Amino acid sequence: MVRRLLSVAIEQLPVLAAVVPAVIAMALAWAFGAGSATTAYVGLAVSVAVMCALAARAAREAGADTGGEVAAAAGALVLGALLIAAKVALK
């Protein structure tokens, strides 16, 4: 049981690593006196930026050229925009 839990934790480590920049940005925004809405938007913006950077990195590691990296980052940006639009629409 513990071995399986450790295996899953190691496998999911990139998910935890991806959220760290957003948490740090939100903590900094809060520390500088931003309200809850602004802090949430800062976290959202950083999350989308990290998603774009990770998409470009994954494309590069898969052997894509610069155009492929840009396309992957743009696709992640569009996906992030769709998620934000869905959030706004459901509010």
GROMACS .gro file of N, CA and C in nm:
model
  273
    1MET      N    1   0.082  -0.120   0.000
    1MET     CA    2   0.000   0.000   0.000
    1MET      C    3   0.087   0.126   0.000
    2VAL      N    4   0.185   0.132   0.089
    2VAL     CA    5   0.272   0.250   0.097
    2VAL      C    6   0.355   0.263  -0.030
    3ARG      N    7   0.400   0.150  -0.082
    3ARG     CA    8   0.480   0.152  -0.205
    3ARG      C    9   0.397   0.207  -0.321
    4ARG      N   10   0.271   0.167  -0.330
    4ARG     CA   11   0.183   0.215  -0.437
    4ARG      C   12   0.157   0.364  -0.420
    5LEU      N   13   0.136   0.409  -0.296
    5LEU     CA   14   0.113   0.551  -0.268
    5LEU      C   15   0.236   0.633  -0.307
    6LEU      N   16   0.353   0.585  -0.274
    6LEU     CA   17   0.477   0.654  -0.311
    6LEU      C   18   0.494   0.658  -0.462
    7SER      N   19   0.461   0.549  -0.529
    7SER     CA   20   0.470   0.544  -0.675
    7SER      C   21   0.379   0.648  -0.740
    8VAL      N   22   0.258   0.657  -0.690
    8VAL     CA   23   0.163   0.755  -0.745
    8VAL      C   24   0.209   0.897  -0.714
    9ALA      N   25   0.261   0.920  -0.594
    9ALA     CA   26   0.309   1.053  -0.557
    9ALA      C   27   0.424   1.097  -0.648
   10ILE      N   28   0.515   1.005  -0.678
   10ILE     CA   29   0.627   1.038  -0.766
   10ILE      C   30   0.576   1.063  -0.908
   11GLU      N   31   0.481   0.984  -0.951
   11GLU     CA   32   0.424   0.998  -1.086
   11GLU      C   33   0.352   1.132  -1.102
   12GLN      N   34   0.289   1.180  -0.997
   12GLN     CA   35   0.211   1.303  -1.004
   12GLN      C   36   0.290   1.427  -0.961
   13LEU      N   37   0.419   1.413  -0.936
   13LEU     CA   38   0.501   1.525  -0.894
   13LEU      C   39   0.498   1.643  -0.993
   14PRO      N   40   0.497   1.620  -1.124
   14PRO     CA   41   0.489   1.734  -1.216
   14PRO      C   42   0.362   1.820  -1.196
   15VAL      N   43   0.254   1.759  -1.154
   15VAL     CA   44   0.132   1.836  -1.129
   15VAL      C   45   0.155   1.931  -1.011
   16LEU      N   46   0.219   1.882  -0.907
   16LEU     CA   47   0.250   1.966  -0.793
   16LEU      C   48   0.348   2.076  -0.832
   17ALA      N   49   0.448   2.042  -0.910
   17ALA     CA   50   0.547   2.141  -0.953
   17ALA      C   51   0.483   2.249  -1.040
   18ALA      N   52   0.382   2.215  -1.117
   18ALA     CA   53   0.318   2.312  -1.205
   18ALA      C   54   0.236   2.415  -1.127
   19VAL      N   55   0.189   2.379  -1.008
   19VAL     CA   56   0.105   2.470  -0.932
   19VAL      C   57   0.187   2.565  -0.844
   20VAL      N   58   0.314   2.533  -0.821
   20VAL     CA   59   0.397   2.615  -0.732
   20VAL      C   60   0.409   2.760  -0.779
   21PRO      N   61   0.437   2.790  -0.907
   21PRO     CA   62   0.447   2.931  -0.947
   21PRO      C   63   0.318   3.010  -0.921
   22ALA      N   64   0.203   2.948  -0.944
   22ALA     CA   65   0.077   3.019  -0.921
   22ALA      C   66   0.057   3.047  -0.773
   23VAL      N   67   0.091   2.951  -0.689
   23VAL     CA   68   0.076   2.971  -0.545
   23VAL      C   69   0.169   3.081  -0.496
   24ILE      N   70   0.292   3.082  -0.546
   24ILE     CA   71   0.387   3.187  -0.507
   24ILE      C   72   0.338   3.323  -0.554
   25ALA      N   73   0.289   3.332  -0.678
   25ALA     CA   74   0.239   3.459  -0.731
   25ALA      C   75   0.119   3.508  -0.649
   26MET      N   76   0.030   3.416  -0.614
   26MET     CA   77  -0.087   3.454  -0.534
   26MET      C   78  -0.046   3.499  -0.395
   27ALA      N   79   0.052   3.433  -0.336
   27ALA     CA   80   0.100   3.473  -0.203
   27ALA      C   81   0.163   3.612  -0.208
   28LEU      N   82   0.238   3.638  -0.313
   28LEU     CA   83   0.299   3.770  -0.328
   28LEU      C   84   0.193   3.878  -0.350
   29ALA      N   85   0.094   3.849  -0.433
   29ALA     CA   86  -0.014   3.946  -0.456
   29ALA      C   87  -0.087   3.977  -0.326
   30TRP      N   88  -0.116   3.872  -0.250
   30TRP     CA   89  -0.184   3.891  -0.122
   30TRP      C   90  -0.096   3.970  -0.025
   31ALA      N   91   0.035   3.940  -0.023
   31ALA     CA   92   0.127   4.009   0.068
   31ALA      C   93   0.138   4.157   0.034
   32PHE      N   94   0.122   4.191  -0.094
   32PHE     CA   95   0.128   4.331  -0.134
   32PHE      C   96  -0.008   4.401  -0.126
   33GLY      N   97  -0.106   4.335  -0.067
   33GLY     CA   98  -0.233   4.399  -0.039
   33GLY      C   99  -0.340   4.384  -0.145
   34ALA      N  100  -0.323   4.295  -0.238
   34ALA     CA  101  -0.426   4.275  -0.341
   34ALA      C  102  -0.550   4.211  -0.278
   35GLY      N  103  -0.664   4.246  -0.331
   35GLY     CA  104  -0.788   4.186  -0.283
   35GLY      C  105  -0.801   4.042  -0.331
   36SER      N  106  -0.906   3.977  -0.285
   36SER     CA  107  -0.921   3.835  -0.320
   36SER      C  108  -0.945   3.815  -0.470
   37ALA      N  109  -1.020   3.903  -0.533
   37ALA     CA  110  -1.045   3.889  -0.677
   37ALA      C  111  -0.917   3.909  -0.756
   38THR      N  112  -0.840   4.011  -0.722
   38THR     CA  113  -0.714   4.037  -0.791
   38THR      C  114  -0.616   3.923  -0.770
   39THR      N  115  -0.610   3.872  -0.648
   39THR     CA  116  -0.521   3.760  -0.618
   39THR      C  117  -0.560   3.638  -0.702
   40ALA      N  118  -0.689   3.614  -0.715
   40ALA     CA  119  -0.735   3.501  -0.797
   40ALA      C  120  -0.698   3.521  -0.944
   41TYR      N  121  -0.713   3.642  -0.995
   41TYR     CA  122  -0.677   3.668  -1.134
   41TYR      C  123  -0.526   3.656  -1.158
   42VAL      N  124  -0.447   3.696  -1.060
   42VAL     CA  125  -0.302   3.679  -1.071
   42VAL      C  126  -0.269   3.530  -1.080
   43GLY      N  127  -0.330   3.451  -0.994
   43GLY     CA  128  -0.308   3.306  -0.998
   43GLY      C  129  -0.351   3.246  -1.130
   44LEU      N  130  -0.463   3.293  -1.181
   44LEU     CA  131  -0.514   3.243  -1.309
   44LEU      C  132  -0.419   3.277  -1.423
   45ALA      N  133  -0.372   3.402  -1.426
   45ALA     CA  134  -0.281   3.445  -1.532
   45ALA      C  135  -0.150   3.366  -1.527
   46VAL      N  136  -0.097   3.346  -1.407
   46VAL     CA  137   0.028   3.271  -1.394
   46VAL      C  138   0.006   3.125  -1.434
   47SER      N  139  -0.108   3.069  -1.398
   47SER     CA  140  -0.138   2.930  -1.435
   47SER      C  141  -0.142   2.912  -1.587
   48VAL      N  142  -0.204   3.005  -1.656
   48VAL     CA  143  -0.211   2.997  -1.803
   48VAL      C  144  -0.071   3.015  -1.863
   49ALA      N  145   0.008   3.106  -1.806
   49ALA     CA  146   0.144   3.127  -1.856
   49ALA      C  147   0.229   3.000  -1.836
   50VAL      N  148   0.215   2.937  -1.721
   50VAL     CA  149   0.290   2.813  -1.695
   50VAL      C  150   0.243   2.703  -1.791
   51MET      N  151   0.113   2.697  -1.816
   51MET     CA  152   0.060   2.597  -1.909
   51MET      C  153   0.119   2.618  -2.049
   52CYS      N  154   0.131   2.742  -2.092
   52CYS     CA  155   0.191   2.771  -2.223
   52CYS      C  156   0.339   2.731  -2.226
   53ALA      N  157   0.411   2.764  -2.120
   53ALA     CA  158   0.553   2.730  -2.114
   53ALA      C  159   0.574   2.579  -2.114
   54LEU      N  160   0.491   2.508  -2.040
   54LEU     CA  161   0.504   2.362  -2.035
   54LEU      C  162   0.468   2.298  -2.169
   55ALA      N  163   0.370   2.355  -2.238
   55ALA     CA  164   0.333   2.303  -2.370
   55ALA      C  165   0.448   2.323  -2.469
   56ALA      N  166   0.512   2.440  -2.465
   56ALA     CA  167   0.625   2.465  -2.554
   56ALA      C  168   0.742   2.372  -2.521
   57ARG      N  169   0.765   2.351  -2.394
   57ARG     CA  170   0.873   2.261  -2.353
   57ARG      C  171   0.845   2.117  -2.398
   58ALA      N  172   0.722   2.073  -2.382
   58ALA     CA  173   0.686   1.938  -2.425
   58ALA      C  174   0.703   1.923  -2.575
   59ALA      N  175   0.666   2.026  -2.651
   59ALA     CA  176   0.683   2.021  -2.796
   59ALA      C  177   0.830   2.013  -2.833
   60ARG      N  178   0.914   2.090  -2.765
   60ARG     CA  179   1.057   2.087  -2.793
   60ARG      C  180   1.115   1.949  -2.762
   61GLU      N  181   1.075   1.891  -2.648
   61GLU     CA  182   1.125   1.759  -2.610
   61GLU      C  183   1.076   1.651  -2.705
   62ALA      N  184   0.962   1.676  -2.771
   62ALA     CA  185   0.909   1.580  -2.868
   62ALA      C  186   0.974   1.596  -3.005
   63GLY      N  187   1.062   1.695  -3.018
   63GLY     CA  188   1.135   1.713  -3.143
   63GLY      C  189   1.078   1.818  -3.236
   64ALA      N  190   0.985   1.899  -3.188
   64ALA     CA  191   0.926   2.002  -3.274
   64ALA      C  192   1.025   2.116  -3.295
   65ASP      N  193   1.010   2.183  -3.408
   65ASP     CA  194   1.092   2.300  -3.433
   65ASP      C  195   1.030   2.421  -3.363
   66THR      N  196   1.082   2.539  -3.388
   66THR     CA  197   1.033   2.659  -3.322
   66THR      C  198   0.886   2.684  -3.353
   67GLY      N  199   0.846   2.659  -3.476
   67GLY     CA  200   0.705   2.676  -3.512
   67GLY      C  201   0.614   2.583  -3.434
   68GLY      N  202   0.661   2.461  -3.412
   68GLY     CA  203   0.583   2.366  -3.333
   68GLY      C  204   0.571   2.408  -3.189
   69GLU      N  205   0.679   2.464  -3.134
   69GLU     CA  206   0.675   2.514  -2.997
   69GLU      C  207   0.575   2.628  -2.984
   70VAL      N  208   0.579   2.719  -3.081
   70VAL     CA  209   0.486   2.832  -3.079
   70VAL      C  210   0.342   2.783  -3.094
   71ALA      N  211   0.322   2.687  -3.181
   71ALA     CA  212   0.186   2.634  -3.200
   71ALA      C  213   0.137   2.566  -3.073
   72ALA      N  214   0.223   2.492  -3.006
   72ALA     CA  215   0.183   2.426  -2.881
   72ALA      C  216   0.149   2.529  -2.774
   73ALA      N  217   0.232   2.632  -2.762
   73ALA     CA  218   0.205   2.737  -2.664
   73ALA      C  219   0.076   2.811  -2.698
   74ALA      N  220   0.054   2.838  -2.827
   74ALA     CA  221  -0.069   2.907  -2.868
   74ALA      C  222  -0.192   2.820  -2.839
   75GLY      N  223  -0.180   2.691  -2.864
   75GLY     CA  224  -0.290   2.600  -2.833
   75GLY      C  225  -0.322   2.599  -2.684
   76ALA      N  226  -0.218   2.601  -2.601
   76ALA     CA  227  -0.239   2.606  -2.456
   76ALA      C  228  -0.302   2.738  -2.416
   77LEU      N  229  -0.263   2.846  -2.483
   77LEU     CA  230  -0.321   2.977  -2.454
   77LEU      C  231  -0.470   2.979  -2.489
   78VAL      N  232  -0.505   2.920  -2.602
   78VAL     CA  233  -0.646   2.912  -2.642
   78VAL      C  234  -0.725   2.828  -2.542
   79LEU      N  235  -0.667   2.717  -2.500
   79LEU     CA  236  -0.733   2.633  -2.401
   79LEU      C  237  -0.752   2.709  -2.270
   80GLY      N  238  -0.650   2.782  -2.228
   80GLY     CA  239  -0.663   2.864  -2.107
   80GLY      C  240  -0.772   2.969  -2.121
   81ALA      N  241  -0.779   3.032  -2.238
   81ALA     CA  242  -0.883   3.133  -2.262
   81ALA      C  243  -1.022   3.070  -2.258
   82LEU      N  244  -1.034   2.950  -2.313
   82LEU     CA  245  -1.164   2.881  -2.309
   82LEU      C  246  -1.204   2.847  -2.166
   83LEU      N  247  -1.109   2.805  -2.085
   83LEU     CA  248  -1.139   2.776  -1.945
   83LEU      C  249  -1.182   2.902  -1.870
   84ILE      N  250  -1.114   3.012  -1.898
   84ILE     CA  251  -1.152   3.139  -1.834
   84ILE      C  252  -1.291   3.182  -1.880
   85ALA      N  253  -1.318   3.169  -2.010
   85ALA     CA  254  -1.451   3.204  -2.061
   85ALA      C  255  -1.559   3.119  -1.998
   86ALA      N  256  -1.531   2.991  -1.981
   86ALA     CA  257  -1.631   2.901  -1.917
   86ALA      C  258  -1.654   2.944  -1.773
   87LYS      N  259  -1.548   2.981  -1.703
   87LYS     CA  260  -1.562   3.026  -1.564
   87LYS      C  261  -1.648   3.151  -1.556
   88VAL      N  262  -1.620   3.245  -1.645
   88VAL     CA  263  -1.697   3.371  -1.646
   88VAL      C  264  -1.844   3.344  -1.682
   89ALA      N  265  -1.864   3.256  -1.779
   89ALA     CA  266  -2.002   3.226  -1.823
   89ALA      C  267  -2.082   3.156  -1.713
   90LEU      N  268  -2.017   3.077  -1.632
   90LEU     CA  269  -2.087   3.002  -1.528
   90LEU      C  270  -2.101   3.081  -1.398
   91LYS      N  271  -2.043   3.198  -1.392
   91LYS     CA  272  -2.049   3.278  -1.269
   91LYS      C  273  -2.183   3.341  -1.249
   0.00000   0.00000   0.00000
